[in-house]
Amino acid sequence: MLEVNDMGSHGYAYSQHCTLYGDDNLEPILILGPVTPAWSGGEFCMGLIAALTEQGYCVYVLDSVHYLGDLPLQRSSEEIIDSLAGVISEQFPNIQCIMGYALGGTLACKLAHRLEHVTHVVSLSGPGFIDAPLCQALSDLNVPLRQGDLASALFALAKSVAPKGSIPSQGHIDAIPDDDQHLACTRMLNGFEFLLQLDAREDLAKFKGNALCVVGELSQLATRDNQALQSGNSLHTLVVVPNAGMRVLCDNIEYTISEISSWLKDEN
């Protein structure tokens, strides 16, 4: 039914903008992707995918940026979120757990109460709202993107996602696509401009299920201070990953996966 593609040894093209990992007869988890210069399936979270499939889930990874449209956006952010909710409801009508990374984490928090069967949501380094430091950082990243300078934008992004005070490692540096770099700049600019409009606090407050937000202790972008979790809500859990920046699956993958796995087990 599904054709093997080149997005990983166990990845299958579920659709043009969604990749499936594992046996689709198993309980599904949907992961919403971050802002990337090009769509490459679940490359950004392969360690997490491996852990989830080993635990008996199948994992769908969705290209979040594709569903935003082009700048200037012709629809409001809420209209776009509602449209994405419709896509997910149609393609994954019985999904109970959604996750997201960075922009995808923010989207997951906004989408959860809009999806009838979702009982669990996990945000990995997804800002719950845009505070002043994050607004400045994203605005600075957009400057070289508007100028079509992809290399400078990716260099600046690498410094921003690395743990505070550290030099970016290979895992913080996104590769420059071999194909259309203008398209890569447009794609990233669309994602960051959209993120600047989002606030997931009211949405997550409406969600009646279990929510887990994971942030790096040394993250410069998504921090413990800009999460959407409600203080005092017993269904909301914050995990701060030691010594990690924005890319928790790069900086401390063992701790991150252990916390997510334990939470899934405890809350099911």
PDB file of C-alpha atoms in Angstrom:
ATOM      1  CA  MET A   1       0.000   0.000   0.000  1.00  0.00           C
ATOM      2  CA  LEU A   2       2.821   2.386   0.944  1.00  0.00           C
ATOM      3  CA  GLU A   3       5.973   2.965  -1.056  1.00  0.00           C
ATOM      4  CA  VAL A   4       9.396   3.083   0.557  1.00  0.00           C
ATOM      5  CA  ASN A   5      11.094   6.445   0.166  1.00  0.00           C
ATOM      6  CA  ASP A   6      14.556   7.774   1.011  1.00  0.00           C
ATOM      7  CA  MET A   7      13.648   9.355   4.360  1.00  0.00           C
ATOM      8  CA  GLY A   8      15.152   6.635   6.513  1.00  0.00           C
ATOM      9  CA  SER A   9      15.591   2.866   6.376  1.00  0.00           C
ATOM     10  CA  HIS A  10      12.212   2.289   8.019  1.00  0.00           C
ATOM     11  CA  GLY A  11      10.317   5.311   6.710  1.00  0.00           C
ATOM     12  CA  TYR A  12       7.466   5.115   4.245  1.00  0.00           C
ATOM     13  CA  ALA A  13       5.782   7.878   2.272  1.00  0.00           C
ATOM     14  CA  TYR A  14       2.300   7.976   3.783  1.00  0.00           C
ATOM     15  CA  SER A  15       1.693  11.076   1.671  1.00  0.00           C
ATOM     16  CA  GLN A  16       3.855  13.724   0.024  1.00  0.00           C
ATOM     17  CA  HIS A  17       4.162  15.627   3.292  1.00  0.00           C
ATOM     18  CA  CYS A  18       3.880  12.830   5.839  1.00  0.00           C
ATOM     19  CA  THR A  19       6.203   9.922   6.601  1.00  0.00           C
ATOM     20  CA  LEU A  20       5.226   6.744   8.446  1.00  0.00           C
ATOM     21  CA  TYR A  21       7.576   4.751  10.670  1.00  0.00           C
ATOM     22  CA  GLY A  22       6.630   1.307  11.943  1.00  0.00           C
ATOM     23  CA  ASP A  23       3.622  -0.938  11.437  1.00  0.00           C
ATOM     24  CA  ASP A  24       0.502   1.096  10.650  1.00  0.00           C
ATOM     25  CA  ASN A  25      -1.623  -1.551  12.397  1.00  0.00           C
ATOM     26  CA  LEU A  26      -0.208  -0.424  15.745  1.00  0.00           C
ATOM     27  CA  GLU A  27      -1.409   2.458  17.923  1.00  0.00           C
ATOM     28  CA  PRO A  28      -0.442   5.676  16.135  1.00  0.00           C
ATOM     29  CA  ILE A  29       1.390   8.765  17.355  1.00  0.00           C
ATOM     30  CA  LEU A  30       1.550  11.892  15.200  1.00  0.00           C
ATOM     31  CA  ILE A  31       4.628  14.154  15.372  1.00  0.00           C
ATOM     32  CA  LEU A  32       4.407  17.660  13.902  1.00  0.00           C
ATOM     33  CA  GLY A  33       7.705  18.813  12.451  1.00  0.00           C
ATOM     34  CA  PRO A  34       9.725  21.994  13.127  1.00  0.00           C
ATOM     35  CA  VAL A  35      10.789  24.766  10.773  1.00  0.00           C
ATOM     36  CA  THR A  36      13.410  23.269   8.454  1.00  0.00           C
ATOM     37  CA  PRO A  37      14.975  24.437   5.182  1.00  0.00           C
ATOM     38  CA  ALA A  38      13.695  21.287   3.446  1.00  0.00           C
ATOM     39  CA  TRP A  39      11.369  18.437   4.321  1.00  0.00           C
ATOM     40  CA  SER A  40      13.306  15.315   5.267  1.00  0.00           C
ATOM     41  CA  GLY A  41      10.779  13.225   7.123  1.00  0.00           C
ATOM     42  CA  GLY A  42      11.664  12.308  10.689  1.00  0.00           C
ATOM     43  CA  GLU A  43      15.397  13.026  10.492  1.00  0.00           C
ATOM     44  CA  PHE A  44      15.036  15.602  13.269  1.00  0.00           C
ATOM     45  CA  CYS A  45      13.737  13.016  15.765  1.00  0.00           C
ATOM     46  CA  MET A  46      14.962   9.575  14.658  1.00  0.00           C
ATOM     47  CA  GLY A  47      16.021   8.599  18.186  1.00  0.00           C
ATOM     48  CA  LEU A  48      12.544   9.335  19.511  1.00  0.00           C
ATOM     49  CA  ILE A  49      10.910   7.519  16.602  1.00  0.00           C
ATOM     50  CA  ALA A  50      13.059   4.451  17.270  1.00  0.00           C
ATOM     51  CA  ALA A  51      12.085   4.470  20.950  1.00  0.00           C
ATOM     52  CA  LEU A  52       8.372   4.863  20.199  1.00  0.00           C
ATOM     53  CA  THR A  53       8.308   2.090  17.599  1.00  0.00           C
ATOM     54  CA  GLU A  54      10.171  -0.197  20.000  1.00  0.00           C
ATOM     55  CA  GLN A  55       7.448   0.529  22.559  1.00  0.00           C
ATOM     56  CA  GLY A  56       4.766  -0.656  20.149  1.00  0.00           C
ATOM     57  CA  TYR A  57       3.618   2.519  18.409  1.00  0.00           C
ATOM     58  CA  CYS A  58       3.632   3.489  14.779  1.00  0.00           C
ATOM     59  CA  VAL A  59       4.733   7.069  14.172  1.00  0.00           C
ATOM     60  CA  TYR A  60       3.539   9.539  11.556  1.00  0.00           C
ATOM     61  CA  VAL A  61       5.700  12.621  11.017  1.00  0.00           C
ATOM     62  CA  LEU A  62       3.976  15.589   9.389  1.00  0.00           C
ATOM     63  CA  ASP A  63       5.620  18.497   7.570  1.00  0.00           C
ATOM     64  CA  SER A  64       4.060  21.354   9.551  1.00  0.00           C
ATOM     65  CA  VAL A  65       5.426  24.174   7.392  1.00  0.00           C
ATOM     66  CA  HIS A  66       3.742  22.852   4.249  1.00  0.00           C
ATOM     67  CA  TYR A  67       0.284  23.526   5.698  1.00  0.00           C
ATOM     68  CA  LEU A  68       0.894  27.184   6.541  1.00  0.00           C
ATOM     69  CA  GLY A  69       0.660  28.557   3.005  1.00  0.00           C
ATOM     70  CA  ASP A  70       2.802  31.339   1.563  1.00  0.00           C
ATOM     71  CA  LEU A  71       3.591  34.801   2.840  1.00  0.00           C
ATOM     72  CA  PRO A  72       1.873  37.125   3.094  1.00  0.00           C
ATOM     73  CA  LEU A  73      -0.557  34.738   4.747  1.00  0.00           C
ATOM     74  CA  GLN A  74      -4.007  34.885   3.163  1.00  0.00           C
ATOM     75  CA  ARG A  75      -5.719  33.497   6.262  1.00  0.00           C
ATOM     76  CA  SER A  76      -5.522  34.290   9.965  1.00  0.00           C
ATOM     77  CA  SER A  77      -3.413  32.054  12.176  1.00  0.00           C
ATOM     78  CA  GLU A  78      -6.577  30.615  13.746  1.00  0.00           C
ATOM     79  CA  GLU A  79      -8.006  29.788  10.318  1.00  0.00           C
ATOM     80  CA  ILE A  80      -4.791  27.981   9.443  1.00  0.00           C
ATOM     81  CA  ILE A  81      -4.861  26.039  12.724  1.00  0.00           C
ATOM     82  CA  ASP A  82      -8.493  25.042  12.122  1.00  0.00           C
ATOM     83  CA  SER A  83      -7.624  23.944   8.588  1.00  0.00           C
ATOM     84  CA  LEU A  84      -4.735  21.815   9.854  1.00  0.00           C
ATOM     85  CA  ALA A  85      -7.033  20.301  12.476  1.00  0.00           C
ATOM     86  CA  GLY A  86      -9.357  19.314   9.643  1.00  0.00           C
ATOM     87  CA  VAL A  87      -6.515  17.659   7.733  1.00  0.00           C
ATOM     88  CA  ILE A  88      -5.436  15.685  10.799  1.00  0.00           C
ATOM     89  CA  SER A  89      -9.007  14.666  11.661  1.00  0.00           C
ATOM     90  CA  GLU A  90      -9.514  13.398   8.132  1.00  0.00           C
ATOM     91  CA  GLN A  91      -6.231  11.526   7.766  1.00  0.00           C
ATOM     92  CA  PHE A  92      -5.908  10.317  11.382  1.00  0.00           C
ATOM     93  CA  PRO A  93      -9.485  10.218  12.730  1.00  0.00           C
ATOM     94  CA  ASN A  94      -8.695   8.134  15.821  1.00  0.00           C
ATOM     95  CA  ILE A  95      -5.339   9.629  16.821  1.00  0.00           C
ATOM     96  CA  GLN A  96      -5.018   9.876  20.608  1.00  0.00           C
ATOM     97  CA  CYS A  97      -1.502  11.246  21.044  1.00  0.00           C
ATOM     98  CA  ILE A  98       0.098  14.131  19.172  1.00  0.00           C
ATOM     99  CA  MET A  99       3.610  15.443  19.608  1.00  0.00           C
ATOM    100  CA  GLY A 100       5.517  18.290  18.068  1.00  0.00           C
ATOM    101  CA  TYR A 101       9.024  19.720  17.911  1.00  0.00           C
ATOM    102  CA  ALA A 102       9.670  23.508  18.096  1.00  0.00           C
ATOM    103  CA  LEU A 103       6.954  25.102  15.880  1.00  0.00           C
ATOM    104  CA  GLY A 104       5.366  21.645  15.792  1.00  0.00           C
ATOM    105  CA  GLY A 105       5.174  21.640  19.593  1.00  0.00           C
ATOM    106  CA  THR A 106       3.347  24.964  19.625  1.00  0.00           C
ATOM    107  CA  LEU A 107       0.980  23.654  16.966  1.00  0.00           C
ATOM    108  CA  ALA A 108       0.351  20.473  18.962  1.00  0.00           C
ATOM    109  CA  CYS A 109      -0.662  22.542  22.006  1.00  0.00           C
ATOM    110  CA  LYS A 110      -3.032  24.639  19.897  1.00  0.00           C
ATOM    111  CA  LEU A 111      -4.501  21.655  18.064  1.00  0.00           C
ATOM    112  CA  ALA A 112      -5.088  19.219  20.936  1.00  0.00           C
ATOM    113  CA  HIS A 113      -8.518  20.510  22.051  1.00  0.00           C
ATOM    114  CA  ARG A 114      -9.651  20.720  18.418  1.00  0.00           C
ATOM    115  CA  LEU A 115      -9.076  16.989  17.811  1.00  0.00           C
ATOM    116  CA  GLU A 116     -11.896  14.827  19.150  1.00  0.00           C
ATOM    117  CA  HIS A 117      -9.979  11.750  20.251  1.00  0.00           C
ATOM    118  CA  VAL A 118      -6.674  13.270  21.394  1.00  0.00           C
ATOM    119  CA  THR A 119      -6.010  12.599  25.083  1.00  0.00           C
ATOM    120  CA  HIS A 120      -2.243  13.259  25.212  1.00  0.00           C
ATOM    121  CA  VAL A 121      -0.095  16.049  23.821  1.00  0.00           C
ATOM    122  CA  VAL A 122       3.692  16.423  23.989  1.00  0.00           C
ATOM    123  CA  SER A 123       5.576  19.585  23.086  1.00  0.00           C
ATOM    124  CA  LEU A 124       9.331  19.314  22.652  1.00  0.00           C
ATOM    125  CA  SER A 125      10.902  22.783  22.721  1.00  0.00           C
ATOM    126  CA  GLY A 126       7.687  24.369  21.503  1.00  0.00           C
ATOM    127  CA  PRO A 127       7.103  27.915  22.770  1.00  0.00           C
ATOM    128  CA  GLY A 128       3.706  28.321  24.395  1.00  0.00           C
ATOM    129  CA  PHE A 129       3.745  32.008  23.539  1.00  0.00           C
ATOM    130  CA  ILE A 130       6.171  34.545  22.118  1.00  0.00           C
ATOM    131  CA  ASP A 131       7.903  36.468  24.890  1.00  0.00           C
ATOM    132  CA  ALA A 132      10.193  39.428  24.224  1.00  0.00           C
ATOM    133  CA  PRO A 133      13.518  37.496  23.966  1.00  0.00           C
ATOM    134  CA  LEU A 134      12.015  34.956  21.562  1.00  0.00           C
ATOM    135  CA  CYS A 135      10.383  37.688  19.472  1.00  0.00           C
ATOM    136  CA  GLN A 136      13.749  39.411  19.091  1.00  0.00           C
ATOM    137  CA  ALA A 137      15.549  36.165  18.248  1.00  0.00           C
ATOM    138  CA  LEU A 138      13.030  35.163  15.574  1.00  0.00           C
ATOM    139  CA  SER A 139      13.001  38.662  14.093  1.00  0.00           C
ATOM    140  CA  ASP A 140      16.803  38.576  13.861  1.00  0.00           C
ATOM    141  CA  LEU A 141      16.684  35.195  12.111  1.00  0.00           C
ATOM    142  CA  ASN A 142      14.230  36.540   9.561  1.00  0.00           C
ATOM    143  CA  VAL A 143      16.581  39.317   8.394  1.00  0.00           C
ATOM    144  CA  PRO A 144      18.993  37.102   6.385  1.00  0.00           C
ATOM    145  CA  LEU A 145      16.065  34.955   5.211  1.00  0.00           C
ATOM    146  CA  ARG A 146      14.406  37.998   3.640  1.00  0.00           C
ATOM    147  CA  GLN A 147      17.715  38.776   1.940  1.00  0.00           C
ATOM    148  CA  GLY A 148      17.942  35.238   0.548  1.00  0.00           C
ATOM    149  CA  ASP A 149      21.086  34.537   2.570  1.00  0.00           C
ATOM    150  CA  LEU A 150      20.410  30.969   3.647  1.00  0.00           C
ATOM    151  CA  ALA A 151      23.947  30.231   4.881  1.00  0.00           C
ATOM    152  CA  SER A 152      23.913  33.183   7.282  1.00  0.00           C
ATOM    153  CA  ALA A 153      20.425  32.302   8.494  1.00  0.00           C
ATOM    154  CA  LEU A 154      21.393  28.698   9.230  1.00  0.00           C
ATOM    155  CA  PHE A 155      24.566  29.835  11.010  1.00  0.00           C
ATOM    156  CA  ALA A 156      22.536  32.210  13.187  1.00  0.00           C
ATOM    157  CA  LEU A 157      19.955  29.493  13.831  1.00  0.00           C
ATOM    158  CA  ALA A 158      22.664  27.046  14.926  1.00  0.00           C
ATOM    159  CA  LYS A 159      23.955  29.542  17.504  1.00  0.00           C
ATOM    160  CA  SER A 160      20.399  30.088  18.748  1.00  0.00           C
ATOM    161  CA  VAL A 161      19.460  26.415  19.168  1.00  0.00           C
ATOM    162  CA  ALA A 162      22.734  25.393  20.847  1.00  0.00           C
ATOM    163  CA  PRO A 163      22.811  25.436  24.664  1.00  0.00           C
ATOM    164  CA  LYS A 164      23.420  28.910  26.043  1.00  0.00           C
ATOM    165  CA  GLY A 165      27.129  29.649  26.284  1.00  0.00           C
ATOM    166  CA  SER A 166      28.223  26.767  24.042  1.00  0.00           C
ATOM    167  CA  ILE A 167      29.612  26.454  20.527  1.00  0.00           C
ATOM    168  CA  PRO A 168      27.159  24.792  18.094  1.00  0.00           C
ATOM    169  CA  SER A 169      27.900  21.150  17.322  1.00  0.00           C
ATOM    170  CA  GLN A 170      27.084  19.272  14.138  1.00  0.00           C
ATOM    171  CA  GLY A 171      23.664  18.407  15.510  1.00  0.00           C
ATOM    172  CA  HIS A 172      22.769  22.100  15.704  1.00  0.00           C
ATOM    173  CA  ILE A 173      23.693  22.903  12.100  1.00  0.00           C
ATOM    174  CA  ASP A 174      21.111  22.274   9.382  1.00  0.00           C
ATOM    175  CA  ALA A 175      22.468  21.280   5.991  1.00  0.00           C
ATOM    176  CA  ILE A 176      22.039  23.656   3.068  1.00  0.00           C
ATOM    177  CA  PRO A 177      19.730  21.955   0.544  1.00  0.00           C
ATOM    178  CA  ASP A 178      21.217  21.036  -2.814  1.00  0.00           C
ATOM    179  CA  ASP A 179      18.164  22.316  -4.668  1.00  0.00           C
ATOM    180  CA  ASP A 180      16.366  25.670  -4.563  1.00  0.00           C
ATOM    181  CA  GLN A 181      17.859  27.783  -1.763  1.00  0.00           C
ATOM    182  CA  HIS A 182      15.349  30.540  -2.401  1.00  0.00           C
ATOM    183  CA  LEU A 183      12.599  28.032  -1.667  1.00  0.00           C
ATOM    184  CA  ALA A 184      14.404  27.037   1.538  1.00  0.00           C
ATOM    185  CA  CYS A 185      14.550  30.679   2.673  1.00  0.00           C
ATOM    186  CA  THR A 186      10.861  31.145   1.882  1.00  0.00           C
ATOM    187  CA  ARG A 187       9.951  27.979   3.744  1.00  0.00           C
ATOM    188  CA  MET A 188      11.847  29.009   6.879  1.00  0.00           C
ATOM    189  CA  LEU A 189      10.571  32.588   6.743  1.00  0.00           C
ATOM    190  CA  ASN A 190       6.984  31.326   6.482  1.00  0.00           C
ATOM    191  CA  GLY A 191       7.503  29.115   9.523  1.00  0.00           C
ATOM    192  CA  PHE A 192       9.116  31.746  11.729  1.00  0.00           C
ATOM    193  CA  GLU A 193       6.664  34.485  10.728  1.00  0.00           C
ATOM    194  CA  PHE A 194       3.771  32.164  11.556  1.00  0.00           C
ATOM    195  CA  LEU A 195       5.286  31.189  14.901  1.00  0.00           C
ATOM    196  CA  LEU A 196       5.518  34.873  15.817  1.00  0.00           C
ATOM    197  CA  GLN A 197       1.702  35.031  15.666  1.00  0.00           C
ATOM    198  CA  LEU A 198       1.005  32.069  17.937  1.00  0.00           C
ATOM    199  CA  ASP A 199      -0.103  31.886  21.549  1.00  0.00           C
ATOM    200  CA  ALA A 200      -1.152  28.445  22.795  1.00  0.00           C
ATOM    201  CA  ARG A 201      -2.052  29.292  26.395  1.00  0.00           C
ATOM    202  CA  GLU A 202      -5.816  29.555  25.954  1.00  0.00           C
ATOM    203  CA  ASP A 203      -5.865  26.527  23.664  1.00  0.00           C
ATOM    204  CA  LEU A 204      -4.032  24.301  26.122  1.00  0.00           C
ATOM    205  CA  ALA A 205      -6.301  25.527  28.921  1.00  0.00           C
ATOM    206  CA  LYS A 206      -9.266  24.198  26.909  1.00  0.00           C
ATOM    207  CA  PHE A 207      -7.629  20.767  26.493  1.00  0.00           C
ATOM    208  CA  LYS A 208      -8.958  18.264  29.030  1.00  0.00           C
ATOM    209  CA  GLY A 209      -6.250  15.653  28.552  1.00  0.00           C
ATOM    210  CA  ASN A 210      -2.649  15.194  29.660  1.00  0.00           C
ATOM    211  CA  ALA A 211       0.010  17.629  28.466  1.00  0.00           C
ATOM    212  CA  LEU A 212       3.803  17.301  28.650  1.00  0.00           C
ATOM    213  CA  CYS A 213       6.115  20.176  27.739  1.00  0.00           C
ATOM    214  CA  VAL A 214       9.836  19.462  27.408  1.00  0.00           C
ATOM    215  CA  VAL A 215      12.413  22.255  27.306  1.00  0.00           C
ATOM    216  CA  GLY A 216      16.185  22.438  27.549  1.00  0.00           C
ATOM    217  CA  GLU A 217      17.712  23.832  30.726  1.00  0.00           C
ATOM    218  CA  LEU A 218      19.975  26.056  28.614  1.00  0.00           C
ATOM    219  CA  SER A 219      17.566  26.761  25.758  1.00  0.00           C
ATOM    220  CA  GLN A 220      17.716  30.267  24.316  1.00  0.00           C
ATOM    221  CA  LEU A 221      14.390  30.098  22.442  1.00  0.00           C
ATOM    222  CA  ALA A 222      11.757  27.823  23.976  1.00  0.00           C
ATOM    223  CA  THR A 223      12.278  28.173  27.731  1.00  0.00           C
ATOM    224  CA  ARG A 224      10.483  27.297  30.937  1.00  0.00           C
ATOM    225  CA  ASP A 225       9.328  30.929  31.019  1.00  0.00           C
ATOM    226  CA  ASN A 226       7.381  30.870  27.740  1.00  0.00           C
ATOM    227  CA  GLN A 227       5.420  27.629  28.048  1.00  0.00           C
ATOM    228  CA  ALA A 228       1.641  27.272  27.769  1.00  0.00           C
ATOM    229  CA  LEU A 229       1.228  25.033  30.816  1.00  0.00           C
ATOM    230  CA  GLN A 230      -1.197  26.091  33.543  1.00  0.00           C
ATOM    231  CA  SER A 231       0.283  26.389  37.006  1.00  0.00           C
ATOM    232  CA  GLY A 232      -1.503  24.060  39.386  1.00  0.00           C
ATOM    233  CA  ASN A 233      -3.064  21.872  36.674  1.00  0.00           C
ATOM    234  CA  SER A 234      -2.336  18.291  37.700  1.00  0.00           C
ATOM    235  CA  LEU A 235      -2.655  17.144  34.088  1.00  0.00           C
ATOM    236  CA  HIS A 236       0.148  19.453  32.944  1.00  0.00           C
ATOM    237  CA  THR A 237       3.783  18.394  33.324  1.00  0.00           C
ATOM    238  CA  LEU A 238       6.973  20.346  32.636  1.00  0.00           C
ATOM    239  CA  VAL A 239      10.268  18.559  32.080  1.00  0.00           C
ATOM    240  CA  VAL A 240      13.505  20.557  31.986  1.00  0.00           C
ATOM    241  CA  VAL A 241      16.285  18.631  30.258  1.00  0.00           C
ATOM    242  CA  PRO A 242      19.684  19.137  31.941  1.00  0.00           C
ATOM    243  CA  ASN A 243      22.468  20.747  29.880  1.00  0.00           C
ATOM    244  CA  ALA A 244      20.273  20.949  26.785  1.00  0.00           C
ATOM    245  CA  GLY A 245      19.437  23.807  24.458  1.00  0.00           C
ATOM    246  CA  MET A 246      16.569  23.962  22.008  1.00  0.00           C
ATOM    247  CA  ARG A 247      17.392  20.606  20.426  1.00  0.00           C
ATOM    248  CA  VAL A 248      16.833  18.347  23.403  1.00  0.00           C
ATOM    249  CA  LEU A 249      17.105  15.212  21.250  1.00  0.00           C
ATOM    250  CA  CYS A 250      20.592  16.295  20.233  1.00  0.00           C
ATOM    251  CA  ASP A 251      21.914  17.615  23.535  1.00  0.00           C
ATOM    252  CA  ASN A 252      20.585  15.003  25.965  1.00  0.00           C
ATOM    253  CA  ILE A 253      18.676  12.342  24.054  1.00  0.00           C
ATOM    254  CA  GLU A 254      18.767   9.660  26.747  1.00  0.00           C
ATOM    255  CA  TYR A 255      17.188  11.870  29.407  1.00  0.00           C
ATOM    256  CA  THR A 256      14.606  13.271  27.000  1.00  0.00           C
ATOM    257  CA  ILE A 257      13.433   9.910  25.715  1.00  0.00           C
ATOM    258  CA  SER A 258      13.397   8.410  29.203  1.00  0.00           C
ATOM    259  CA  GLU A 259      11.138  11.211  30.462  1.00  0.00           C
ATOM    260  CA  ILE A 260       8.750  10.955  27.505  1.00  0.00           C
ATOM    261  CA  SER A 261       8.592   7.164  27.732  1.00  0.00           C
ATOM    262  CA  SER A 262       7.904   7.251  31.476  1.00  0.00           C
ATOM    263  CA  TRP A 263       5.186   9.880  31.011  1.00  0.00           C
ATOM    264  CA  LEU A 264       3.466   7.873  28.272  1.00  0.00           C
ATOM    265  CA  LYS A 265       3.535   4.772  30.453  1.00  0.00           C
ATOM    266  CA  ASP A 266       2.306   6.549  33.588  1.00  0.00           C
ATOM    267  CA  GLU A 267      -0.484   8.467  31.884  1.00  0.00           C
ATOM    268  CA  ASN A 268      -1.927   5.531  29.904  1.00  0.00           C
TER     269      ASN A 268
END
